[in-house]
Structure formats: structure tokens, C-alpha cells
mmCIF file of C-alpha atoms and ligand atoms in Angstrom:
data_model
loop_
_atom_site.group_PDB
_atom_site.id
_atom_site.type_symbol
_atom_site.label_atom_id
_atom_site.label_comp_id
_atom_site.label_asym_id
_atom_site.label_seq_id
_atom_site.Cartn_x
_atom_site.Cartn_y
_atom_site.Cartn_z
ATOM 1 C CA MET A 1 102.920 93.998 108.381
ATOM 2 C CA ASP A 2 106.610 94.814 108.613
ATOM 3 C CA THR A 3 107.849 91.473 109.910
ATOM 4 C CA ILE A 4 106.699 87.983 108.975
ATOM 5 C CA GLN A 5 107.627 84.469 110.027
ATOM 6 C CA ILE A 6 107.914 81.596 107.581
ATOM 7 C CA LYS A 7 108.708 78.254 109.162
ATOM 8 C CA ASP A 8 111.913 78.715 111.212
ATOM 9 C CA LYS A 9 112.884 82.120 109.832
ATOM 10 C CA ASN A 10 111.929 85.725 110.486
ATOM 11 C CA PHE A 11 111.839 88.293 107.729
ATOM 12 C CA THR A 12 111.590 92.060 107.766
ATOM 13 C CA ILE A 13 110.204 94.259 105.004
ATOM 14 C CA SER A 14 112.897 95.587 102.677
ATOM 15 C CA ILE A 15 111.256 96.715 99.419
ATOM 16 C CA ARG A 16 107.698 98.003 99.506
ATOM 17 C CA GLU A 17 105.066 97.309 96.878
ATOM 18 C CA LYS A 18 105.038 100.923 95.723
ATOM 19 C CA GLU A 19 108.797 100.948 95.081
ATOM 20 C CA ILE A 20 108.607 97.594 93.252
ATOM 21 C CA GLN A 21 105.783 98.847 91.013
ATOM 22 C CA LYS A 22 107.726 102.003 90.149
ATOM 23 C CA GLU A 23 110.745 100.001 88.957
ATOM 24 C CA VAL A 24 108.605 97.438 87.118
ATOM 25 C CA ILE A 25 106.924 100.252 85.160
ATOM 26 C CA ARG A 26 110.347 101.734 84.343
ATOM 27 C CA VAL A 27 111.513 98.372 82.938
ATOM 28 C CA ALA A 28 108.277 97.997 80.922
ATOM 29 C CA ASN A 29 108.827 101.442 79.409
ATOM 30 C CA GLU A 30 112.423 100.568 78.480
ATOM 31 C CA ILE A 31 111.230 97.407 76.744
ATOM 32 C CA ASN A 32 108.427 99.307 74.946
ATOM 33 C CA ARG A 33 111.010 101.770 73.651
ATOM 34 C CA ASP A 34 113.754 99.275 72.743
ATOM 35 C CA LEU A 35 111.722 96.447 71.248
ATOM 36 C CA ALA A 36 109.074 98.326 69.283
ATOM 37 C CA GLY A 37 108.605 96.505 65.970
ATOM 38 C CA GLU A 38 110.236 93.298 67.255
ATOM 39 C CA GLU A 39 107.006 91.574 68.336
ATOM 40 C CA PRO A 40 108.881 89.844 71.163
ATOM 41 C CA LEU A 41 107.971 86.557 72.769
ATOM 42 C CA PHE A 42 108.151 86.916 76.558
ATOM 43 C CA LEU A 43 109.137 83.673 78.284
ATOM 44 C CA SER A 44 108.246 83.831 81.958
ATOM 45 C CA VAL A 45 110.157 81.420 84.181
ATOM 46 C CA LEU A 46 107.789 79.842 86.695
ATOM 47 C CA ASN A 47 107.167 79.728 89.595
ATOM 48 C CA GLY A 48 109.085 82.714 90.939
ATOM 49 C CA SER A 49 108.344 85.251 88.223
ATOM 50 C CA PHE A 50 104.559 84.952 88.134
ATOM 51 C CA MET A 51 103.884 88.234 89.970
ATOM 52 C CA PHE A 52 106.598 90.207 88.192
ATOM 53 C CA THR A 53 105.397 88.905 84.823
ATOM 54 C CA SER A 54 101.805 89.870 85.561
ATOM 55 C CA ASP A 55 102.664 93.418 86.625
ATOM 56 C CA LEU A 56 105.254 93.909 83.866
ATOM 57 C CA MET A 57 102.940 92.765 81.080
ATOM 58 C CA LYS A 58 100.194 95.162 82.134
ATOM 59 C CA HIS A 59 102.542 97.965 81.121
ATOM 60 C CA ILE A 60 103.843 96.478 77.864
ATOM 61 C CA THR A 61 102.133 98.330 75.035
ATOM 62 C CA ILE A 62 103.898 96.837 71.970
ATOM 63 C CA PRO A 63 102.572 93.762 70.118
ATOM 64 C CA CYS A 64 103.937 90.650 71.835
ATOM 65 C CA GLU A 65 103.273 87.095 72.941
ATOM 66 C CA ILE A 66 103.660 85.605 76.407
ATOM 67 C CA SER A 67 104.419 82.041 77.351
ATOM 68 C CA PHE A 68 105.544 80.228 80.482
ATOM 69 C CA ILE A 69 108.401 77.830 81.048
ATOM 70 C CA LYS A 70 109.681 75.903 84.015
ATOM 71 C CA LEU A 71 113.066 74.583 85.017
ATOM 72 C CA ALA A 72 112.755 71.104 86.408
ATOM 73 C CA SER A 73 115.632 70.170 88.695
ATOM 74 C CA TYR A 74 116.746 66.622 89.060
ATOM 75 C CA GLN A 75 119.788 65.126 90.705
ATOM 76 C CA GLY A 76 122.357 64.117 88.117
ATOM 77 C CA VAL A 77 123.992 60.720 88.360
ATOM 78 C CA SER A 78 127.436 62.261 88.125
ATOM 79 C CA SER A 79 129.094 64.551 90.620
ATOM 80 C CA THR A 80 128.009 67.611 88.633
ATOM 81 C CA GLY A 81 125.100 67.988 91.050
ATOM 82 C CA THR A 82 121.747 69.404 90.141
ATOM 83 C CA ILE A 83 120.899 69.524 86.465
ATOM 84 C CA LYS A 84 118.074 71.754 85.285
ATOM 85 C CA GLU A 85 115.914 70.804 82.374
ATOM 86 C CA VAL A 86 113.808 73.411 80.593
ATOM 87 C CA ILE A 87 110.193 72.346 80.103
ATOM 88 C CA GLY A 88 107.274 73.980 78.363
ATOM 89 C CA ILE A 89 108.757 75.711 75.313
ATOM 90 C CA ASN A 90 106.001 74.919 72.839
ATOM 91 C CA GLU A 91 106.439 77.983 70.624
ATOM 92 C CA ASP A 92 108.721 78.083 67.608
ATOM 93 C CA VAL A 93 111.423 80.518 68.730
ATOM 94 C CA THR A 94 113.335 80.445 65.431
ATOM 95 C CA ASP A 95 114.194 84.030 64.413
ATOM 96 C CA ARG A 96 112.084 85.426 67.264
ATOM 97 C CA THR A 97 113.151 88.135 69.684
ATOM 98 C CA ILE A 98 112.883 86.528 73.119
ATOM 99 C CA VAL A 99 112.639 88.255 76.489
ATOM 100 C CA ILE A 100 113.266 85.896 79.402
ATOM 101 C CA VAL A 101 111.348 87.128 82.452
ATOM 102 C CA GLU A 102 112.985 85.944 85.691
ATOM 103 C CA ASP A 103 112.444 86.694 89.367
ATOM 104 C CA ILE A 104 116.087 86.796 90.445
ATOM 105 C CA VAL A 105 119.569 86.177 89.120
ATOM 106 C CA ASP A 106 121.751 84.993 91.968
ATOM 107 C CA THR A 107 124.826 83.024 90.823
ATOM 108 C CA GLY A 108 123.517 83.201 87.258
ATOM 109 C CA LEU A 109 123.962 79.478 86.683
ATOM 110 C CA THR A 110 120.241 78.912 86.122
ATOM 111 C CA MET A 111 120.115 81.708 83.556
ATOM 112 C CA GLN A 112 123.233 80.437 81.812
ATOM 113 C CA ARG A 113 121.646 77.009 81.453
ATOM 114 C CA LEU A 114 118.460 78.542 80.072
ATOM 115 C CA LEU A 115 120.385 80.649 77.544
ATOM 116 C CA GLU A 116 122.267 77.558 76.336
ATOM 117 C CA THR A 117 119.040 75.616 75.863
ATOM 118 C CA LEU A 118 117.213 78.434 74.069
ATOM 119 C CA GLY A 119 120.260 79.173 71.938
ATOM 120 C CA THR A 120 120.051 75.759 70.267
ATOM 121 C CA ARG A 121 116.618 76.762 68.907
ATOM 122 C CA HIS A 122 118.007 79.635 66.821
ATOM 123 C CA PRO A 123 116.197 82.693 68.166
ATOM 124 C CA LYS A 124 117.006 86.070 66.585
ATOM 125 C CA LYS A 125 118.048 87.566 69.928
ATOM 126 C CA ILE A 126 117.556 86.802 73.626
ATOM 127 C CA TYR A 127 117.161 89.569 76.207
ATOM 128 C CA ILE A 128 117.001 88.999 79.959
ATOM 129 C CA ALA A 129 114.568 90.906 82.172
ATOM 130 C CA SER A 130 115.090 90.147 85.850
ATOM 131 C CA LEU A 131 113.171 91.637 88.743
ATOM 132 C CA LEU A 132 116.202 91.301 91.008
ATOM 133 C CA VAL A 133 119.932 90.792 90.649
ATOM 134 C CA LYS A 134 122.432 90.066 93.411
ATOM 135 C CA PRO A 135 125.520 91.453 91.639
ATOM 136 C CA ASP A 136 127.989 90.301 94.299
ATOM 137 C CA LYS A 137 126.980 86.674 93.816
ATOM 138 C CA LEU A 138 127.164 86.490 90.035
ATOM 139 C CA LYS A 139 129.519 83.694 89.024
ATOM 140 C CA VAL A 140 129.101 83.881 85.279
ATOM 141 C CA ASP A 141 129.325 86.673 82.748
ATOM 142 C CA LEU A 142 125.745 87.591 81.869
ATOM 143 C CA ASP A 143 124.363 90.534 79.947
ATOM 144 C CA ILE A 144 121.213 91.313 81.923
ATOM 145 C CA LYS A 145 119.668 94.084 79.866
ATOM 146 C CA TYR A 146 116.642 94.837 82.045
ATOM 147 C CA VAL A 147 116.938 94.892 85.851
ATOM 148 C CA ALA A 148 114.245 96.279 88.128
ATOM 149 C CA MET A 149 116.375 96.296 91.288
ATOM 150 C CA ARG A 150 119.874 95.337 92.440
ATOM 151 C CA ILE A 151 120.021 93.938 95.979
ATOM 152 C CA PRO A 152 122.617 92.730 98.509
ATOM 153 C CA ASN A 153 123.397 89.043 99.065
ATOM 154 C CA ASP A 154 120.756 88.412 101.733
ATOM 155 C CA PHE A 155 118.003 85.850 101.240
ATOM 156 C CA ILE A 156 114.633 87.379 100.406
ATOM 157 C CA VAL A 157 110.989 86.307 100.006
ATOM 158 C CA GLY A 158 107.769 87.808 98.692
ATOM 159 C CA TYR A 159 106.489 89.121 95.366
ATOM 160 C CA GLY A 160 106.810 85.647 93.856
ATOM 161 C CA LEU A 161 109.943 84.522 95.675
ATOM 162 C CA ASP A 162 109.727 81.733 98.210
ATOM 163 C CA TYR A 163 111.338 80.186 101.220
ATOM 164 C CA ASP A 164 110.752 76.436 100.993
ATOM 165 C CA GLY A 165 107.639 77.015 98.879
ATOM 166 C CA TYR A 166 106.083 79.663 101.125
ATOM 167 C CA GLY A 167 105.947 83.446 100.992
ATOM 168 C CA ARG A 168 105.331 83.946 97.263
ATOM 169 C CA ASN A 169 101.996 85.657 97.915
ATOM 170 C CA TYR A 170 103.235 88.836 99.620
ATOM 171 C CA PRO A 171 103.089 92.051 97.539
ATOM 172 C CA ASP A 172 106.236 93.405 99.251
ATOM 173 C CA ILE A 173 109.755 91.925 99.470
ATOM 174 C CA TYR A 174 111.163 90.782 102.821
ATOM 175 C CA THR A 175 114.750 90.079 103.880
ATOM 176 C CA VAL A 176 115.749 87.325 106.276
ATOM 177 C CA VAL A 177 116.751 88.403 109.778
ATOM 178 C CA ASP A 178 119.662 86.410 111.157
HETATM 179 P P1 IMP B 1 121.013 81.097 90.431
HETATM 180 O O1 IMP B 1 121.088 79.926 89.512
HETATM 181 O O2 IMP B 1 122.021 81.005 91.548
HETATM 182 O O3 IMP B 1 121.101 82.425 89.717
HETATM 183 O O4 IMP B 1 119.652 80.984 91.203
HETATM 184 C C1 IMP B 1 118.481 81.477 90.710
HETATM 185 C C2 IMP B 1 117.296 80.886 91.450
HETATM 186 O O5 IMP B 1 117.548 80.682 92.854
HETATM 187 C C3 IMP B 1 116.166 81.861 91.373
HETATM 188 O O6 IMP B 1 115.396 81.680 90.201
HETATM 189 C C4 IMP B 1 115.404 81.606 92.649
HETATM 190 O O7 IMP B 1 114.462 80.600 92.445
HETATM 191 C C5 IMP B 1 116.460 81.134 93.624
HETATM 192 N N1 IMP B 1 116.900 82.224 94.544
HETATM 193 C C6 IMP B 1 118.088 82.866 94.526
HETATM 194 N N2 IMP B 1 118.171 83.786 95.520
HETATM 195 C C7 IMP B 1 116.978 83.727 96.159
HETATM 196 C C8 IMP B 1 116.443 84.453 97.297
HETATM 197 O O8 IMP B 1 117.051 85.348 97.923
HETATM 198 N N3 IMP B 1 115.165 84.117 97.683
HETATM 199 C C9 IMP B 1 114.442 83.157 97.041
HETATM 200 N N4 IMP B 1 114.913 82.461 95.996
HETATM 201 C C10 IMP B 1 116.171 82.740 95.554
HETATM 202 MG MG1 MG B 2 113.388 81.554 89.406
#
């Protein structure tokens, strides 16, 4: 299936499952090498990173813990727009090495907000592992240590990422056709 339709949009295949898996394994190996002895706590950001997290963790061979968090958006009363609240951090992150597992860093504003929130809980160190980064759209200065793939600005779906809630189930990544 090289083209799919979700609601009003058409998408064409852009990154195949095999290529994704290759890069995910590379990232897992980098983490295994760099964080040996750290016993990291992986914090997977739902919903988008569920597939990446699952595949990544199968290749992590160092002692670690995994937990899941969610960013709940609600409309702020001021003109600042959408505010994101982090929910589901039940672990004590004090002095822990944290690896945030994200699906995609676009403007980086979501990640910046997450780093601020986690930072107040005094972790030892926070690393970011993102499946995808759109470098041309980054608005904030972020040190993204682990990146599976860098992609152009186009909107994508599949492998956990959605268009209006749909399309997360595909094992490949598709790009919108305009
Ligand atoms: P940021 O705050 O602009 O970095 O946005 C990050 C969030 O926007 C991601 O966690 C995704 O949920 C969503 N997002 C950004 N680009 C895409 C895309 O191309 N497809 C699907 N979701 C996206
Ligand atoms: Mg996300």
C-alpha cells in the first residue's frame, strides 16, 4: 500500500518499515553504549511514541525502567494559547538519568515545556530520544541527543503519528500529498 487516504487528505509512503527499524536499532545501540551503568528511566510520551517506544525498548540491553506520560492540552484563559500539562509522572525522578522518548520534535515547544516541568523534579540528567525531527521548524534551542531520522517540513502520519486521531497504526511513515 503506497498511498492511503485519511479523511480529506491523501498520503504517500515516504519511509518504509525496514528503514525505520534500521534507524531505531542504531539509536538503541547508541543508548546502550552511552548510558551503560546509568540505569535510565525511559519516559515515553503518549500517544504518538507508542510504536517507537515498543521497538526501541526491544533493543535496549542495559538495566532500565520504562514509564509513560501524557501531555494534556487545554486552552489557557490568557492569550498565550494552548498550555500543556504533563500528567502521569508517578516515579521519583530525583537524581535519575531520564530519557524522554518522543515521536517527533517539530517547533520544539512541546519538548521545551516537558523539560521545564521535569527539571523542577531534580533529575540527574535528561536526554531526548526522538524518532523524527523537522530541523527547519525548530523554534527553540534543544539538544536532541538521539534522533532516528531528520525529515523535511511536510506533515506525516503512520508509525504512531496521527492525522486527527487516525493513521497511528501503519508500520510505515506517509507524507501528505498537496
Ligand atoms: P512541537 O511542539 O511543535 O514540537 O510539536 C510536537 C507535536 O506535534 C508532536 O508530538 C506531534 O504530536 C505533533 N506533530 C508535529 N508534526 C507532526 C506531523 O507531521 N504529523 C503528526 N503530528 C505532528
Ligand atoms: Mg508527541
